[in-house]
Amino acid sequence: MSGDMREVTYRQALNEALAEELERDANVFLMGEEVAQYNGAYKVSQGLLDRFGPMRIIDTPISENGFAGMGVGAAMVGLRPIVEFMTFSFSLVAFDQVVNNATNMLTMSGGQFNIPITFRGPNGPAHQLGATHSHATECLYANFPGLKICTPATPRDAKGLLKTAIRDNNPVLVLESELLYSSKGMIEPADQELLIPLGEAELKREGSDVTIICYAQTVPLALAAAEALEEEEISAEVLDLRSIKPLDLHAILNSVAKTHRVVVAEQDRPYCGIGSEICYRIQKEIFDELDAPIARVSQEDVPMPYNERLEKAVLPSAEKIVAAVKKVCDA
Amino acid sequence: MSAPEQRDEVEMLALMLLIRRFEERASQQYQAQKIGGFCHLYIGQEAVVVGAIAATRDDDYLITAYRDHAHALARGTSANACMAELFGKVTGCSRGLGGSMHYFDKARHMYGGHAIVGAHVPLAAGIALASKYRNEDRVTLCFFGDGAINQGAFHEALNMAGVLKLPVIFICENNLFAMGTSVERSTSLKQIVDRAEGYDIPGFIADGMNFREVRDKLTEVVEAIRQNSHPAFVEIRTYRYRGHSMSDPASYRTKDQLEKYRLDDPITRLRAQLTREGKLSNEQFDVMDKHAKDTALASVTFAEKSEEPPIEELYNYTYAP
Ligand SMILES: Cc1ncc(C[n+]2csc(CCOP(=O)(O)OP(=O)(O)O)c2C)c(N)n1
């Protein structure tokens, strides 16, 4: 990296990515609820309407199925839509368009129609929003071949992954996180192109005793857990997947071959979860490297309760990760 | 069942006052961080739901969106149960599991509190289907905002209600904005009520700042439905005084617009009407208002003192026994 790194928020980083790609390619446009005049429900699209005008920054009615489908149609003719879901909980209203139209089209048309569309917005539980508004949707979407999924946890990853997603010729979900929008991190200078490939995990912290595999909201939790574990003289490696699909199996296996113990920290629910898939792959490839059964920390398998204490009991936390690591290390 | 006797207007005014004072307290408690998540206030719109209550029976079904505190209170859910829900307590109307956006009270035929915009409109049609199926003469009141009329679920439900002649009243609380988006910017229609025409459903308009107009219009509609099952659509024009939710500064609208509606306040108007007609003295009003304030305040104490839902119950409501 050259030039002076600077500190930005996750929100700003996303905003930069959008602005740069809108600037770079006239086929790119942004569409969604409150993205234009209101500058985004979470202010990610701040200033973009002023800069790019109403043909490229489009406010929609509350019609997720309609505008997601409109995005797919526009992509069929070669535009590169960025569709914002106010949250991915509302993407469930548009599930059919994302899955059946965006994702299946290339295969169904015998390779004639690729769909270069980005669906983005906050995903995963925020704080006490209750069952309808707290969905982590990555497991759901990960089940569909044809879709790529990334889950940035830092400003740098947010910018680099979003830019790559917009340039990708396939439907890509950029699953952001409401709880991370105001978090800060270091990032390359504004004039330096920042692209992070999909499907590349990153070691957020090196360690030797255990690998904590995490993504999105569980990255800061895993880092906090690793810090706490240091006091107990357990050296934890924190591997941020960054992309759910494609999955960086290589990075996972490398780390596990080094530490021999694994905890998977997921923000989604356990059943048919990302962690299940990872556990399967690890034992299939390098069973002999494991010194202990793999532990998983995920949500409890219940619809999200509103009550704060119960919500906390449902969600993964640094404490739960610490406990899982200790168990794995004691084994 | 026969038509209900006209509900007492002074009582209806008291109900509007209770709703307003409850929400003022909720707002204060939200700011004090006693309440989590999203909180959407109904202040300004009270005459809509109370007018509907005045036109219907206690056994009619009611379902609404996430701006739902008033609808539960209007249905007779206690202020205590409503406030406790905001506090996430087990004494809340959804045992602290639902929160502000997901109020439910089955005993009072309050079928929720639904937070996905438009998603409850088909539920209303389904509830009405059950009434028809069972030969009941109950109507279903389905409330939603102007933002909901552009969801597919809304359109599909209206069409089926029309085809099956279901006893449901679709009540659009048109407060001019869906979050920061004005109706003109979201909706390809001259007026919202015209949506009904597309489904051959009779449509009506009422002034939502005027309790009597809402009640009278809905009374007419309800009686017609009880005689002969069919759906209806009522656009009620109203205004929310506060932002969309507690975190919205509402900078997309003018002070003048807000002032204009505040001057047309539904509570002030009904009070003036009753006073002019000699049905309500200032002293009586003050007593009523004090009672509403006391009830709201007491609900905070109740909520504070209530227990949290036990952690052991986490899995109790995922599947029915
Ligand atoms: C499917 C879906 N999309 C988006 C949202 C986010 N959202 C919540 S309320 C709202 C505006 C709704 O406005 P309106 O229907 O007019 O009701 P009002 O808030 O005025 O009562 C939006 C966009 C949601 N809850 N559900």
GROMACS .gro file of C-alpha atoms in nm, chain B:
model
  321
  332MET     CA    1  -7.605  -0.931   1.637
  333SER     CA    2  -7.774  -0.595   1.596
  334ALA     CA    3  -7.600  -0.267   1.536
  335PRO     CA    4  -7.424  -0.131   1.841
  336GLU     CA    5  -7.566   0.165   2.017
  337GLN     CA    6  -7.382   0.479   1.921
  338ARG     CA    7  -7.075   0.493   2.139
  339ASP     CA    8  -7.058   0.788   2.373
  340GLU     CA    9  -6.861   1.072   2.218
  341VAL     CA   10  -6.718   1.190   2.544
  342GLU     CA   11  -6.581   0.842   2.600
  343MET     CA   12  -6.434   0.845   2.253
  344LEU     CA   13  -6.267   1.178   2.328
  345ALA     CA   14  -6.127   1.025   2.646
  346LEU     CA   15  -5.987   0.741   2.438
  347MET     CA   16  -5.818   0.984   2.200
  348LEU     CA   17  -5.669   1.163   2.497
  349LEU     CA   18  -5.543   0.839   2.647
  350ILE     CA   19  -5.373   0.750   2.319
  351ARG     CA   20  -5.208   1.090   2.294
  352ARG     CA   21  -5.088   1.098   2.654
  353PHE     CA   22  -4.968   0.740   2.632
  354GLU     CA   23  -4.761   0.818   2.327
  355GLU     CA   24  -4.617   1.134   2.478
  356ARG     CA   25  -4.500   0.919   2.768
  357ALA     CA   26  -4.367   0.655   2.531
  358SER     CA   27  -4.170   0.922   2.349
  359GLN     CA   28  -4.022   1.043   2.675
  360GLN     CA   29  -3.937   0.690   2.786
  361TYR     CA   30  -3.779   0.618   2.450
  362GLN     CA   31  -3.556   0.920   2.491
  363ALA     CA   32  -3.466   0.795   2.837
  364GLN     CA   33  -3.364   0.470   2.665
  365LYS     CA   34  -3.616   0.260   2.850
  366ILE     CA   35  -3.755   0.147   2.517
  367GLY     CA   36  -3.548  -0.017   2.245
  368GLY     CA   37  -3.576  -0.079   1.874
  369PHE     CA   38  -3.800   0.132   1.654
  370CYS     CA   39  -4.087   0.336   1.793
  371HIS     CA   40  -4.341   0.498   1.561
  372LEU     CA   41  -4.582   0.747   1.713
  373TYR     CA   42  -4.941   0.803   1.604
  374ILE     CA   43  -4.983   1.152   1.747
  375GLY     CA   44  -5.214   1.352   1.518
  376GLN     CA   45  -5.390   1.048   1.373
  377GLU     CA   46  -5.602   0.956   1.679
  378ALA     CA   47  -5.939   1.028   1.520
  379VAL     CA   48  -5.881   0.761   1.258
  380VAL     CA   49  -5.870   0.454   1.476
  381VAL     CA   50  -6.104   0.595   1.738
  382GLY     CA   51  -6.353   0.690   1.468
  383ALA     CA   52  -6.335   0.334   1.340
  384ILE     CA   53  -6.388   0.193   1.688
  385ALA     CA   54  -6.692   0.416   1.729
  386ALA     CA   55  -6.837   0.267   1.411
  387THR     CA   56  -6.780  -0.099   1.493
  388ARG     CA   57  -6.845  -0.366   1.754
  389ASP     CA   58  -6.597  -0.505   2.001
  390ASP     CA   59  -6.604  -0.841   1.825
  391ASP     CA   60  -6.510  -0.703   1.486
  392TYR     CA   61  -6.158  -0.791   1.382
  393LEU     CA   62  -5.880  -0.536   1.370
  394ILE     CA   63  -5.536  -0.558   1.213
  395THR     CA   64  -5.280  -0.288   1.144
  396ALA     CA   65  -4.920  -0.204   1.059
  397TYR     CA   66  -4.633  -0.117   1.295
  398ARG     CA   67  -4.770   0.222   1.405
  399ASP     CA   68  -4.993   0.023   1.631
  400HIS     CA   69  -4.999   0.154   1.988
  401ALA     CA   70  -5.321   0.345   1.929
  402HIS     CA   71  -5.497   0.052   1.769
  403ALA     CA   72  -5.437  -0.169   2.070
  404LEU     CA   73  -5.537   0.102   2.316
  405ALA     CA   74  -5.848   0.174   2.111
  406ARG     CA   75  -5.935  -0.193   2.124
  407GLY     CA   76  -5.915  -0.184   2.503
  408THR     CA   77  -5.571  -0.329   2.560
  409SER     CA   78  -5.460  -0.163   2.882
  410ALA     CA   79  -5.205   0.115   2.884
  411ASN     CA   80  -5.011  -0.104   3.127
  412ALA     CA   81  -4.986  -0.393   2.882
  413CYS     CA   82  -4.897  -0.154   2.602
  414MET     CA   83  -4.622   0.025   2.795
  415ALA     CA   84  -4.488  -0.302   2.935
  416GLU     CA   85  -4.452  -0.429   2.579
  417LEU     CA   86  -4.240  -0.127   2.490
  418PHE     CA   87  -4.026  -0.204   2.793
  419GLY     CA   88  -3.995  -0.564   2.678
  420LYS     CA   89  -4.162  -0.698   2.989
  421VAL     CA   90  -4.349  -1.025   3.028
  422THR     CA   91  -4.663  -0.833   3.126
  423GLY     CA   92  -4.669  -0.671   2.781
  424CYS     CA   93  -4.941  -0.749   2.528
  425SER     CA   94  -4.695  -0.973   2.340
  426ARG     CA   95  -4.503  -1.088   2.649
  427GLY     CA   96  -4.217  -0.853   2.565
  428LEU     CA   97  -4.131  -1.063   2.262
  429GLY     CA   98  -4.287  -0.838   1.997
  430GLY     CA   99  -4.201  -0.481   2.090
  431SER     CA  100  -4.352  -0.159   1.961
  432MET     CA  101  -4.411  -0.285   1.608
  433HIS     CA  102  -4.563  -0.620   1.701
  434TYR     CA  103  -4.853  -0.563   1.941
  435PHE     CA  104  -5.108  -0.845   1.960
  436ASP     CA  105  -5.418  -0.895   2.174
  437LYS     CA  106  -5.615  -1.198   2.069
  438ALA     CA  107  -5.879  -1.162   2.341
  439ARG     CA  108  -5.972  -0.820   2.203
  440HIS     CA  109  -5.955  -0.929   1.840
  441MET     CA  110  -5.648  -0.720   1.778
  442TYR     CA  111  -5.462  -0.932   1.522
  443GLY     CA  112  -5.140  -0.729   1.528
  444GLY     CA  113  -4.905  -0.510   1.482
  445HIS     CA  114  -4.726  -0.598   1.151
  446ALA     CA  115  -4.394  -0.449   1.056
  447ILE     CA  116  -4.340  -0.559   0.698
  448VAL     CA  117  -4.513  -0.291   0.495
  449GLY     CA  118  -4.821  -0.431   0.322
  450ALA     CA  119  -4.773  -0.786   0.447
  451HIS     CA  120  -5.077  -0.784   0.674
  452VAL     CA  121  -5.324  -0.681   0.406
  453PRO     CA  122  -5.364  -1.041   0.280
  454LEU     CA  123  -5.402  -1.151   0.644
  455ALA     CA  124  -5.699  -0.916   0.672
  456ALA     CA  125  -5.855  -1.075   0.367
  457GLY     CA  126  -5.795  -1.416   0.522
  458ILE     CA  127  -5.957  -1.316   0.849
  459ALA     CA  128  -6.253  -1.184   0.654
  460LEU     CA  129  -6.266  -1.508   0.458
  461ALA     CA  130  -6.301  -1.692   0.790
  462SER     CA  131  -6.590  -1.464   0.893
  463LYS     CA  132  -6.768  -1.540   0.571
  464TYR     CA  133  -6.687  -1.909   0.594
  465ARG     CA  134  -6.844  -1.923   0.939
  466ASN     CA  135  -7.139  -1.707   0.848
  467GLU     CA  136  -7.048  -1.444   1.104
  468ASP     CA  137  -7.151  -1.085   1.053
  469ARG     CA  138  -6.820  -0.953   1.182
  470VAL     CA  139  -6.620  -0.712   0.971
  471THR     CA  140  -6.243  -0.687   0.954
  472LEU     CA  141  -6.082  -0.346   0.986
  473CYS     CA  142  -5.748  -0.340   0.808
  474PHE     CA  143  -5.536  -0.028   0.866
  475PHE     CA  144  -5.226   0.059   0.667
  476GLY     CA  145  -5.033   0.364   0.553
  477ASP     CA  146  -5.019   0.534   0.216
  478GLY     CA  147  -4.683   0.363   0.161
  479ALA     CA  148  -4.840   0.017   0.170
  480ILE     CA  149  -5.056   0.061  -0.137
  481ASN     CA  150  -4.763  -0.001  -0.369
  482GLN     CA  151  -4.680  -0.347  -0.237
  483GLY     CA  152  -4.778  -0.650  -0.440
  484ALA     CA  153  -4.937  -0.812  -0.136
  485PHE     CA  154  -5.179  -0.521  -0.109
  486HIS     CA  155  -5.294  -0.555  -0.469
  487GLU     CA  156  -5.331  -0.931  -0.456
  488ALA     CA  157  -5.536  -0.905  -0.138
  489LEU     CA  158  -5.768  -0.638  -0.274
  490ASN     CA  159  -5.836  -0.837  -0.584
  491MET     CA  160  -5.919  -1.154  -0.393
  492ALA     CA  161  -6.133  -0.965  -0.145
  493GLY     CA  162  -6.320  -0.825  -0.443
  494VAL     CA  163  -6.362  -1.160  -0.615
  495LEU     CA  164  -6.474  -1.338  -0.298
  496LYS     CA  165  -6.682  -1.045  -0.166
  497LEU     CA  166  -6.511  -1.054   0.170
  498PRO     CA  167  -6.633  -0.842   0.464
  499VAL     CA  168  -6.319  -0.634   0.504
  500ILE     CA  169  -6.263  -0.260   0.515
  501PHE     CA  170  -5.927  -0.149   0.385
  502ILE     CA  171  -5.850   0.170   0.571
  503CYS     CA  172  -5.566   0.372   0.426
  504GLU     CA  173  -5.436   0.618   0.683
  505ASN     CA  174  -5.304   0.869   0.436
  506ASN     CA  175  -5.069   1.090   0.636
  507LEU     CA  176  -4.910   1.216   0.313
  508PHE     CA  177  -4.572   1.053   0.376
  509ALA     CA  178  -4.416   0.710   0.382
  510MET     CA  179  -4.102   0.781   0.577
  511GLY     CA  180  -3.955   1.068   0.369
  512THR     CA  181  -4.148   0.993   0.051
  513SER     CA  182  -4.458   1.196  -0.025
  514VAL     CA  183  -4.755   1.027  -0.189
  515GLU     CA  184  -4.702   1.219  -0.514
  516ARG     CA  185  -4.352   1.079  -0.542
  517SER     CA  186  -4.451   0.719  -0.474
  518THR     CA  187  -4.788   0.669  -0.629
  519SER     CA  188  -4.915   0.694  -0.983
  520LEU     CA  189  -5.266   0.805  -0.892
  521LYS     CA  190  -5.453   1.132  -0.861
  522GLN     CA  191  -5.591   1.021  -0.529
  523ILE     CA  192  -5.538   0.709  -0.327
  524VAL     CA  193  -5.902   0.611  -0.311
  525ASP     CA  194  -5.888   0.544  -0.686
  526ARG     CA  195  -5.696   0.225  -0.610
  527ALA     CA  196  -6.028   0.072  -0.508
  528GLU     CA  197  -6.184   0.133  -0.846
  529GLY     CA  198  -5.933  -0.096  -1.013
  530TYR     CA  199  -6.072  -0.383  -0.809
  531ASP     CA  200  -6.436  -0.279  -0.833
  532ILE     CA  201  -6.441  -0.216  -0.459
  533PRO     CA  202  -6.647   0.079  -0.335
  534GLY     CA  203  -6.416   0.360  -0.224
  535PHE     CA  204  -6.472   0.648   0.016
  536ILE     CA  205  -6.280   0.944   0.154
  537ALA     CA  206  -6.295   1.087   0.504
  538ASP     CA  207  -6.121   1.370   0.685
  539GLY     CA  208  -5.908   1.201   0.948
  540MET     CA  209  -5.878   1.512   1.159
  541ASN     CA  210  -6.253   1.498   1.215
  542PHE     CA  211  -6.369   1.220   1.446
  543ARG     CA  212  -6.735   1.252   1.355
  544GLU     CA  213  -6.673   1.235   0.985
  545VAL     CA  214  -6.461   0.921   1.021
  546ARG     CA  215  -6.718   0.756   1.244
  547ASP     CA  216  -7.016   0.844   1.027
  548LYS     CA  217  -6.851   0.737   0.705
  549LEU     CA  218  -6.738   0.407   0.852
  550THR     CA  219  -7.073   0.345   1.019
  551GLU     CA  220  -7.235   0.364   0.678
  552VAL     CA  221  -6.978   0.133   0.524
  553VAL     CA  222  -6.995  -0.119   0.809
  554GLU     CA  223  -7.374  -0.138   0.800
  555ALA     CA  224  -7.370  -0.201   0.426
  556ILE     CA  225  -7.116  -0.480   0.469
  557ARG     CA  226  -7.314  -0.645   0.748
  558GLN     CA  227  -7.620  -0.644   0.523
  559ASN     CA  228  -7.439  -0.787   0.230
  560SER     CA  229  -7.081  -0.909   0.253
  561HIS     CA  230  -6.834  -0.716   0.039
  562PRO     CA  231  -6.504  -0.530   0.074
  563ALA     CA  232  -6.471  -0.151   0.095
  564PHE     CA  233  -6.184   0.093   0.079
  565VAL     CA  234  -6.166   0.412   0.280
  566GLU     CA  235  -5.894   0.669   0.236
  567ILE     CA  236  -5.870   0.869   0.555
  568ARG     CA  237  -5.669   1.187   0.521
  569THR     CA  238  -5.465   1.258   0.827
  570TYR     CA  239  -5.122   1.372   0.944
  571ARG     CA  240  -4.855   1.248   1.181
  572TYR     CA  241  -4.714   1.531   1.389
  573ARG     CA  242  -4.391   1.350   1.472
  574GLY     CA  243  -4.121   1.208   1.249
  575HIS     CA  244  -4.164   0.866   1.091
  576SER     CA  245  -3.994   0.707   1.390
  577MET     CA  246  -3.815   0.846   1.690
  578SER     CA  247  -3.494   0.885   1.489
  579ASP     CA  248  -3.643   1.081   1.197
  580PRO     CA  249  -3.611   1.461   1.211
  581ALA     CA  250  -3.872   1.489   0.931
  582SER     CA  251  -3.682   1.757   0.746
  583TYR     CA  252  -3.862   1.662   0.423
  584ARG     CA  253  -4.172   1.859   0.519
  585THR     CA  254  -4.237   2.221   0.604
  586LYS     CA  255  -4.312   2.376   0.941
  587ASP     CA  256  -4.611   2.544   0.779
  588GLN     CA  257  -4.763   2.214   0.679
  589LEU     CA  258  -4.720   2.073   1.028
  590GLU     CA  259  -4.866   2.391   1.179
  591LYS     CA  260  -5.165   2.377   0.948
  592TYR     CA  261  -5.255   2.027   1.069
  593ARG     CA  262  -5.182   2.104   1.432
  594LEU     CA  263  -5.436   2.385   1.411
  595ASP     CA  264  -5.683   2.126   1.288
  596ASP     CA  265  -5.609   1.891   1.577
  597PRO     CA  266  -5.866   1.610   1.608
  598ILE     CA  267  -5.880   1.622   1.986
  599THR     CA  268  -5.919   1.999   1.998
  600ARG     CA  269  -6.190   1.978   1.736
  601LEU     CA  270  -6.402   1.714   1.906
  602ARG     CA  271  -6.361   1.891   2.237
  603ALA     CA  272  -6.480   2.217   2.083
  604GLN     CA  273  -6.778   2.045   1.921
  605LEU     CA  274  -6.885   1.882   2.248
  606THR     CA  275  -6.830   2.201   2.446
  607ARG     CA  276  -7.030   2.406   2.200
  608GLU     CA  277  -7.315   2.156   2.224
  609GLY     CA  278  -7.308   2.169   2.603
  610LYS     CA  279  -7.203   1.806   2.636
  611LEU     CA  280  -6.868   1.874   2.795
  612SER     CA  281  -6.751   2.135   3.043
  613ASN     CA  282  -6.395   2.257   3.076
  614GLU     CA  283  -6.379   2.098   3.420
  615GLN     CA  284  -6.490   1.764   3.280
  616PHE     CA  285  -6.230   1.786   3.007
  617ASP     CA  286  -5.959   1.866   3.258
  618VAL     CA  287  -6.057   1.569   3.471
  619MET     CA  288  -6.048   1.344   3.165
  620ASP     CA  289  -5.713   1.475   3.056
  621LYS     CA  290  -5.570   1.433   3.401
  622HIS     CA  291  -5.699   1.080   3.409
  623ALA     CA  292  -5.531   1.007   3.074
  624LYS     CA  293  -5.204   1.153   3.197
  625ASP     CA  294  -5.223   0.960   3.522
  626THR     CA  295  -5.297   0.636   3.338
  627ALA     CA  296  -5.001   0.689   3.107
  628LEU     CA  297  -4.772   0.770   3.397
  629ALA     CA  298  -4.896   0.473   3.597
  630SER     CA  299  -4.826   0.250   3.298
  631VAL     CA  300  -4.461   0.351   3.313
  632THR     CA  301  -4.443   0.253   3.680
  633PHE     CA  302  -4.618  -0.072   3.600
  634ALA     CA  303  -4.377  -0.146   3.315
  635GLU     CA  304  -4.076  -0.062   3.524
  636LYS     CA  305  -4.188  -0.291   3.805
  637SER     CA  306  -4.280  -0.580   3.576
  638GLU     CA  307  -4.059  -0.883   3.524
  639GLU     CA  308  -3.862  -0.959   3.213
  640PRO     CA  309  -3.964  -1.267   3.019
  641PRO     CA  310  -3.765  -1.556   3.168
  642ILE     CA  311  -3.468  -1.676   2.966
  643GLU     CA  312  -3.594  -2.031   3.011
  644GLU     CA  313  -3.892  -1.936   2.795
  645LEU     CA  314  -3.673  -1.861   2.496
  646TYR     CA  315  -3.784  -2.171   2.310
  647ASN     CA  316  -4.141  -2.180   2.441
  648TYR     CA  317  -4.301  -1.991   2.156
  649THR     CA  318  -4.115  -2.122   1.854
  650TYR     CA  319  -4.358  -2.411   1.803
  651ALA     CA  320  -4.710  -2.453   1.936
  652PRO     CA  321  -4.744  -2.743   2.178
   0.00000   0.00000   0.00000
